[in-house]
Amino acid sequence: FFWQRKKCLNKENQASFSRNCGIQIRTIGDFWWKMDSCSAVEKELERVLTKFSAINEHSTKIIGDVLTHFIELQKHIAEGTESNAELTAGQVVILKDALSKTKEKLQRLTADHRDLHGTVSKVGKAIDRNFVSDFTATSRTDVFTTERNIQLLNTVIAQHFYRQGMEDVADMLIKVS
């Protein structure tokens, strides 16, 4: 398997990948380490998405069942009483029972939702574990002395403003720079 990896990323491909992706790759090992890191984070994301889907389906079903049950109760009560009449003792018991069952189901949904927070936080932990934050360039004063680097920084900032829907700010930045 490693031989196949070596074969796919020769010196020419390695330089092309670094230029196109903006990721500094010194060795083939660096490339595969970064790819393995991405795979680990992607695996955690898949778990989160799977859990989100399961909870969404489950909660939709439960809420639908509760709604149907209350609509049936409303019809049953409306048929058995006059418009201004008070509820009978039996109807009150049935309503209290329905409310307690609904509360139990809601508490289970809340617990499922709470469990999801742990799964989501594992994605952040996977990112922290698999990627090294290198902020050394931000503290170097000589980084933004060349015209090219200043232009790159302004381009990145303008792209951010465009993505945020702040076209007027991005246009002004481009005009000024």
PDB file of C-alpha atoms in Angstrom:
ATOM      1  CA  PHE A   1       0.000   0.000   0.000  1.00  0.00           C
ATOM      2  CA  PHE A   2       2.796   2.433   0.838  1.00  0.00           C
ATOM      3  CA  TRP A   3       4.393   1.645  -2.533  1.00  0.00           C
ATOM      4  CA  GLN A   4       1.179   2.757  -4.246  1.00  0.00           C
ATOM      5  CA  ARG A   5       1.164   5.936  -2.218  1.00  0.00           C
ATOM      6  CA  LYS A   6       4.770   6.625  -3.195  1.00  0.00           C
ATOM      7  CA  LYS A   7       4.006   6.016  -6.835  1.00  0.00           C
ATOM      8  CA  CYS A   8       1.067   8.477  -6.945  1.00  0.00           C
ATOM      9  CA  LEU A   9       2.965  11.390  -5.417  1.00  0.00           C
ATOM     10  CA  ASN A  10       6.191  11.911  -7.300  1.00  0.00           C
ATOM     11  CA  LYS A  11       8.184  15.172  -7.085  1.00  0.00           C
ATOM     12  CA  GLU A  12       6.167  16.814  -9.886  1.00  0.00           C
ATOM     13  CA  ASN A  13       2.794  15.926  -8.346  1.00  0.00           C
ATOM     14  CA  GLN A  14       4.054  16.960  -4.916  1.00  0.00           C
ATOM     15  CA  ALA A  15       5.018  20.449  -6.157  1.00  0.00           C
ATOM     16  CA  SER A  16       1.739  20.793  -8.040  1.00  0.00           C
ATOM     17  CA  PHE A  17      -0.274  19.761  -4.966  1.00  0.00           C
ATOM     18  CA  SER A  18       1.585  22.256  -2.762  1.00  0.00           C
ATOM     19  CA  ARG A  19       1.020  25.073  -5.278  1.00  0.00           C
ATOM     20  CA  ASN A  20      -2.660  24.308  -5.872  1.00  0.00           C
ATOM     21  CA  CYS A  21      -3.725  23.529  -2.304  1.00  0.00           C
ATOM     22  CA  GLY A  22      -1.534  25.974  -0.449  1.00  0.00           C
ATOM     23  CA  ILE A  23      -0.295  23.222   1.866  1.00  0.00           C
ATOM     24  CA  GLN A  24       3.432  22.959   2.373  1.00  0.00           C
ATOM     25  CA  ILE A  25       4.435  19.350   1.816  1.00  0.00           C
ATOM     26  CA  ARG A  26       8.077  18.485   2.286  1.00  0.00           C
ATOM     27  CA  THR A  27       7.873  14.710   1.989  1.00  0.00           C
ATOM     28  CA  ILE A  28       5.510  12.053   0.811  1.00  0.00           C
ATOM     29  CA  GLY A  29       5.068  11.110   4.465  1.00  0.00           C
ATOM     30  CA  ASP A  30       3.822  14.658   5.194  1.00  0.00           C
ATOM     31  CA  PHE A  31       1.250  14.307   2.443  1.00  0.00           C
ATOM     32  CA  TRP A  32      -0.121  10.994   3.710  1.00  0.00           C
ATOM     33  CA  TRP A  33      -0.042  12.165   7.319  1.00  0.00           C
ATOM     34  CA  LYS A  34      -2.218  15.137   6.344  1.00  0.00           C
ATOM     35  CA  MET A  35      -4.534  12.873   4.352  1.00  0.00           C
ATOM     36  CA  ASP A  36      -4.830  10.465   7.307  1.00  0.00           C
ATOM     37  CA  SER A  37      -5.599  13.425   9.550  1.00  0.00           C
ATOM     38  CA  CYS A  38      -8.345  14.549   7.192  1.00  0.00           C
ATOM     39  CA  SER A  39      -9.729  11.008   7.177  1.00  0.00           C
ATOM     40  CA  ALA A  40      -9.825  10.902  10.975  1.00  0.00           C
ATOM     41  CA  VAL A  41     -11.754  14.180  11.135  1.00  0.00           C
ATOM     42  CA  GLU A  42     -14.039  13.041   8.326  1.00  0.00           C
ATOM     43  CA  LYS A  43     -14.794   9.846  10.264  1.00  0.00           C
ATOM     44  CA  GLU A  44     -15.888  11.890  13.302  1.00  0.00           C
ATOM     45  CA  LEU A  45     -17.999  14.123  11.066  1.00  0.00           C
ATOM     46  CA  GLU A  46     -19.710  11.068   9.587  1.00  0.00           C
ATOM     47  CA  ARG A  47     -20.597   9.919  13.104  1.00  0.00           C
ATOM     48  CA  VAL A  48     -22.107  13.315  13.889  1.00  0.00           C
ATOM     49  CA  LEU A  49     -24.095  13.395  10.650  1.00  0.00           C
ATOM     50  CA  THR A  50     -25.354   9.852  11.203  1.00  0.00           C
ATOM     51  CA  LYS A  51     -26.417  10.719  14.733  1.00  0.00           C
ATOM     52  CA  PHE A  52     -28.079  13.945  13.556  1.00  0.00           C
ATOM     53  CA  SER A  53     -30.053  12.002  10.963  1.00  0.00           C
ATOM     54  CA  ALA A  54     -31.113   9.351  13.456  1.00  0.00           C
ATOM     55  CA  ILE A  55     -32.215  11.919  16.034  1.00  0.00           C
ATOM     56  CA  ASN A  56     -34.046  13.917  13.373  1.00  0.00           C
ATOM     57  CA  GLU A  57     -35.989  10.867  12.179  1.00  0.00           C
ATOM     58  CA  HIS A  58     -36.699   9.716  15.734  1.00  0.00           C
ATOM     59  CA  SER A  59     -37.858  13.132  16.950  1.00  0.00           C
ATOM     60  CA  THR A  60     -40.015  13.676  13.863  1.00  0.00           C
ATOM     61  CA  LYS A  61     -41.730  10.336  14.486  1.00  0.00           C
ATOM     62  CA  ILE A  62     -42.266  11.006  18.197  1.00  0.00           C
ATOM     63  CA  ILE A  63     -43.589  14.529  17.647  1.00  0.00           C
ATOM     64  CA  GLY A  64     -45.901  13.242  14.923  1.00  0.00           C
ATOM     65  CA  ASP A  65     -47.200  10.490  17.222  1.00  0.00           C
ATOM     66  CA  VAL A  66     -47.826  12.954  20.057  1.00  0.00           C
ATOM     67  CA  LEU A  67     -49.601  15.360  17.731  1.00  0.00           C
ATOM     68  CA  THR A  68     -51.802  12.592  16.338  1.00  0.00           C
ATOM     69  CA  HIS A  69     -52.625  11.396  19.844  1.00  0.00           C
ATOM     70  CA  PHE A  70     -53.673  14.878  20.982  1.00  0.00           C
ATOM     71  CA  ILE A  71     -55.785  15.433  17.858  1.00  0.00           C
ATOM     72  CA  GLU A  72     -57.582  12.140  18.564  1.00  0.00           C
ATOM     73  CA  LEU A  73     -58.089  13.151  22.196  1.00  0.00           C
ATOM     74  CA  GLN A  74     -59.495  16.497  21.113  1.00  0.00           C
ATOM     75  CA  LYS A  75     -61.971  14.790  18.781  1.00  0.00           C
ATOM     76  CA  HIS A  76     -62.942  12.270  21.475  1.00  0.00           C
ATOM     77  CA  ILE A  77     -63.520  15.000  24.056  1.00  0.00           C
ATOM     78  CA  ALA A  78     -65.434  17.176  21.574  1.00  0.00           C
ATOM     79  CA  GLU A  79     -67.762  14.296  20.707  1.00  0.00           C
ATOM     80  CA  GLY A  80     -68.467  13.386  24.317  1.00  0.00           C
ATOM     81  CA  THR A  81     -69.224  16.842  25.723  1.00  0.00           C
ATOM     82  CA  GLU A  82     -71.216  19.915  24.906  1.00  0.00           C
ATOM     83  CA  SER A  83     -69.436  23.066  23.786  1.00  0.00           C
ATOM     84  CA  ASN A  84     -69.411  24.832  27.182  1.00  0.00           C
ATOM     85  CA  ALA A  85     -69.437  21.742  29.431  1.00  0.00           C
ATOM     86  CA  GLU A  86     -66.635  20.932  31.844  1.00  0.00           C
ATOM     87  CA  LEU A  87     -64.459  17.882  31.401  1.00  0.00           C
ATOM     88  CA  THR A  88     -65.477  14.732  33.209  1.00  0.00           C
ATOM     89  CA  ALA A  89     -63.200  13.092  35.771  1.00  0.00           C
ATOM     90  CA  GLY A  90     -62.374  10.333  33.243  1.00  0.00           C
ATOM     91  CA  GLN A  91     -61.433  12.855  30.570  1.00  0.00           C
ATOM     92  CA  VAL A  92     -59.186  14.714  33.009  1.00  0.00           C
ATOM     93  CA  VAL A  93     -57.416  11.449  33.876  1.00  0.00           C
ATOM     94  CA  ILE A  94     -56.928  10.653  30.177  1.00  0.00           C
ATOM     95  CA  LEU A  95     -55.503  14.146  29.528  1.00  0.00           C
ATOM     96  CA  LYS A  96     -53.152  13.946  32.519  1.00  0.00           C
ATOM     97  CA  ASP A  97     -51.943  10.536  31.336  1.00  0.00           C
ATOM     98  CA  ALA A  98     -51.346  11.901  27.821  1.00  0.00           C
ATOM     99  CA  LEU A  99     -49.454  14.880  29.219  1.00  0.00           C
ATOM    100  CA  SER A 100     -47.221  12.693  31.416  1.00  0.00           C
ATOM    101  CA  LYS A 101     -46.426  10.384  28.461  1.00  0.00           C
ATOM    102  CA  THR A 102     -45.627  13.427  26.335  1.00  0.00           C
ATOM    103  CA  LYS A 103     -43.348  14.777  29.051  1.00  0.00           C
ATOM    104  CA  GLU A 104     -41.482  11.441  29.227  1.00  0.00           C
ATOM    105  CA  LYS A 105     -41.001  11.408  25.458  1.00  0.00           C
ATOM    106  CA  LEU A 106     -39.764  15.004  25.502  1.00  0.00           C
ATOM    107  CA  GLN A 107     -37.279  14.168  28.266  1.00  0.00           C
ATOM    108  CA  ARG A 108     -35.936  11.271  26.157  1.00  0.00           C
ATOM    109  CA  LEU A 109     -35.562  13.592  23.162  1.00  0.00           C
ATOM    110  CA  THR A 110     -33.755  16.097  25.367  1.00  0.00           C
ATOM    111  CA  ALA A 111     -31.360  13.390  26.569  1.00  0.00           C
ATOM    112  CA  ASP A 112     -30.692  12.314  22.956  1.00  0.00           C
ATOM    113  CA  HIS A 113     -29.979  15.927  22.059  1.00  0.00           C
ATOM    114  CA  ARG A 114     -27.630  16.275  25.040  1.00  0.00           C
ATOM    115  CA  ASP A 115     -25.733  13.154  23.932  1.00  0.00           C
ATOM    116  CA  LEU A 116     -25.255  14.764  20.540  1.00  0.00           C
ATOM    117  CA  HIS A 117     -23.201  17.553  22.125  1.00  0.00           C
ATOM    118  CA  GLY A 118     -20.553  15.024  23.145  1.00  0.00           C
ATOM    119  CA  THR A 119     -20.367  13.655  19.629  1.00  0.00           C
ATOM    120  CA  VAL A 120     -20.009  17.141  18.149  1.00  0.00           C
ATOM    121  CA  SER A 121     -17.230  18.035  20.593  1.00  0.00           C
ATOM    122  CA  LYS A 122     -15.317  14.942  19.462  1.00  0.00           C
ATOM    123  CA  VAL A 123     -14.985  16.556  16.028  1.00  0.00           C
ATOM    124  CA  GLY A 124     -13.225  19.527  17.591  1.00  0.00           C
ATOM    125  CA  LYS A 125     -10.982  17.207  19.576  1.00  0.00           C
ATOM    126  CA  ALA A 126     -10.141  15.261  16.397  1.00  0.00           C
ATOM    127  CA  ILE A 127      -9.200  18.504  14.653  1.00  0.00           C
ATOM    128  CA  ASP A 128      -7.027  19.566  17.595  1.00  0.00           C
ATOM    129  CA  ARG A 129      -5.414  16.129  17.745  1.00  0.00           C
ATOM    130  CA  ASN A 130      -4.720  15.810  14.018  1.00  0.00           C
ATOM    131  CA  PHE A 131      -3.740  19.328  12.992  1.00  0.00           C
ATOM    132  CA  VAL A 132      -1.039  21.477  14.479  1.00  0.00           C
ATOM    133  CA  SER A 133      -1.873  25.138  14.866  1.00  0.00           C
ATOM    134  CA  ASP A 134       1.088  27.117  13.617  1.00  0.00           C
ATOM    135  CA  PHE A 135       0.639  30.779  14.376  1.00  0.00           C
ATOM    136  CA  THR A 136       4.304  31.731  14.116  1.00  0.00           C
ATOM    137  CA  ALA A 137       3.688  33.648  10.875  1.00  0.00           C
ATOM    138  CA  THR A 138       1.237  35.939  12.638  1.00  0.00           C
ATOM    139  CA  SER A 139       3.861  37.211  15.047  1.00  0.00           C
ATOM    140  CA  ARG A 140       6.529  37.886  12.435  1.00  0.00           C
ATOM    141  CA  THR A 141       6.657  41.552  11.499  1.00  0.00           C
ATOM    142  CA  ASP A 142       8.560  40.988   8.253  1.00  0.00           C
ATOM    143  CA  VAL A 143       5.795  38.877   6.698  1.00  0.00           C
ATOM    144  CA  PHE A 144       3.813  41.824   5.373  1.00  0.00           C
ATOM    145  CA  THR A 145       6.711  43.926   4.111  1.00  0.00           C
ATOM    146  CA  THR A 146       6.514  42.755   0.498  1.00  0.00           C
ATOM    147  CA  GLU A 147       3.871  44.113  -1.839  1.00  0.00           C
ATOM    148  CA  ARG A 148       2.877  40.577  -2.886  1.00  0.00           C
ATOM    149  CA  ASN A 149       2.151  39.475   0.701  1.00  0.00           C
ATOM    150  CA  ILE A 150       0.150  42.622   1.425  1.00  0.00           C
ATOM    151  CA  GLN A 151      -1.892  42.037  -1.735  1.00  0.00           C
ATOM    152  CA  LEU A 152      -2.501  38.390  -0.727  1.00  0.00           C
ATOM    153  CA  LEU A 153      -3.691  39.465   2.713  1.00  0.00           C
ATOM    154  CA  ASN A 154      -6.050  42.049   1.244  1.00  0.00           C
ATOM    155  CA  THR A 155      -7.402  39.450  -1.201  1.00  0.00           C
ATOM    156  CA  VAL A 156      -8.098  36.984   1.601  1.00  0.00           C
ATOM    157  CA  ILE A 157      -9.836  39.640   3.689  1.00  0.00           C
ATOM    158  CA  ALA A 158     -11.922  40.776   0.693  1.00  0.00           C
ATOM    159  CA  GLN A 159     -12.935  37.174  -0.038  1.00  0.00           C
ATOM    160  CA  HIS A 160     -14.053  36.839   3.571  1.00  0.00           C
ATOM    161  CA  PHE A 161     -16.208  39.956   3.277  1.00  0.00           C
ATOM    162  CA  TYR A 162     -17.735  38.699   0.012  1.00  0.00           C
ATOM    163  CA  ARG A 163     -18.595  35.358   1.622  1.00  0.00           C
ATOM    164  CA  GLN A 164     -20.235  37.168   4.525  1.00  0.00           C
ATOM    165  CA  GLY A 165     -22.364  39.183   2.107  1.00  0.00           C
ATOM    166  CA  MET A 166     -20.549  42.432   2.836  1.00  0.00           C
ATOM    167  CA  GLU A 167     -19.869  43.344  -0.794  1.00  0.00           C
ATOM    168  CA  ASP A 168     -19.628  47.079  -0.155  1.00  0.00           C
ATOM    169  CA  VAL A 169     -16.870  46.595   2.452  1.00  0.00           C
ATOM    170  CA  ALA A 170     -14.963  44.199   0.183  1.00  0.00           C
ATOM    171  CA  ASP A 171     -15.277  46.568  -2.788  1.00  0.00           C
ATOM    172  CA  MET A 172     -14.000  49.457  -0.660  1.00  0.00           C
ATOM    173  CA  LEU A 173     -11.025  47.382   0.548  1.00  0.00           C
ATOM    174  CA  ILE A 174     -10.130  46.442  -3.015  1.00  0.00           C
ATOM    175  CA  LYS A 175     -10.490  50.064  -4.137  1.00  0.00           C
ATOM    176  CA  VAL A 176      -8.303  51.372  -1.314  1.00  0.00           C
ATOM    177  CA  SER A 177      -5.622  48.719  -1.706  1.00  0.00           C
TER     178      SER A 177
END
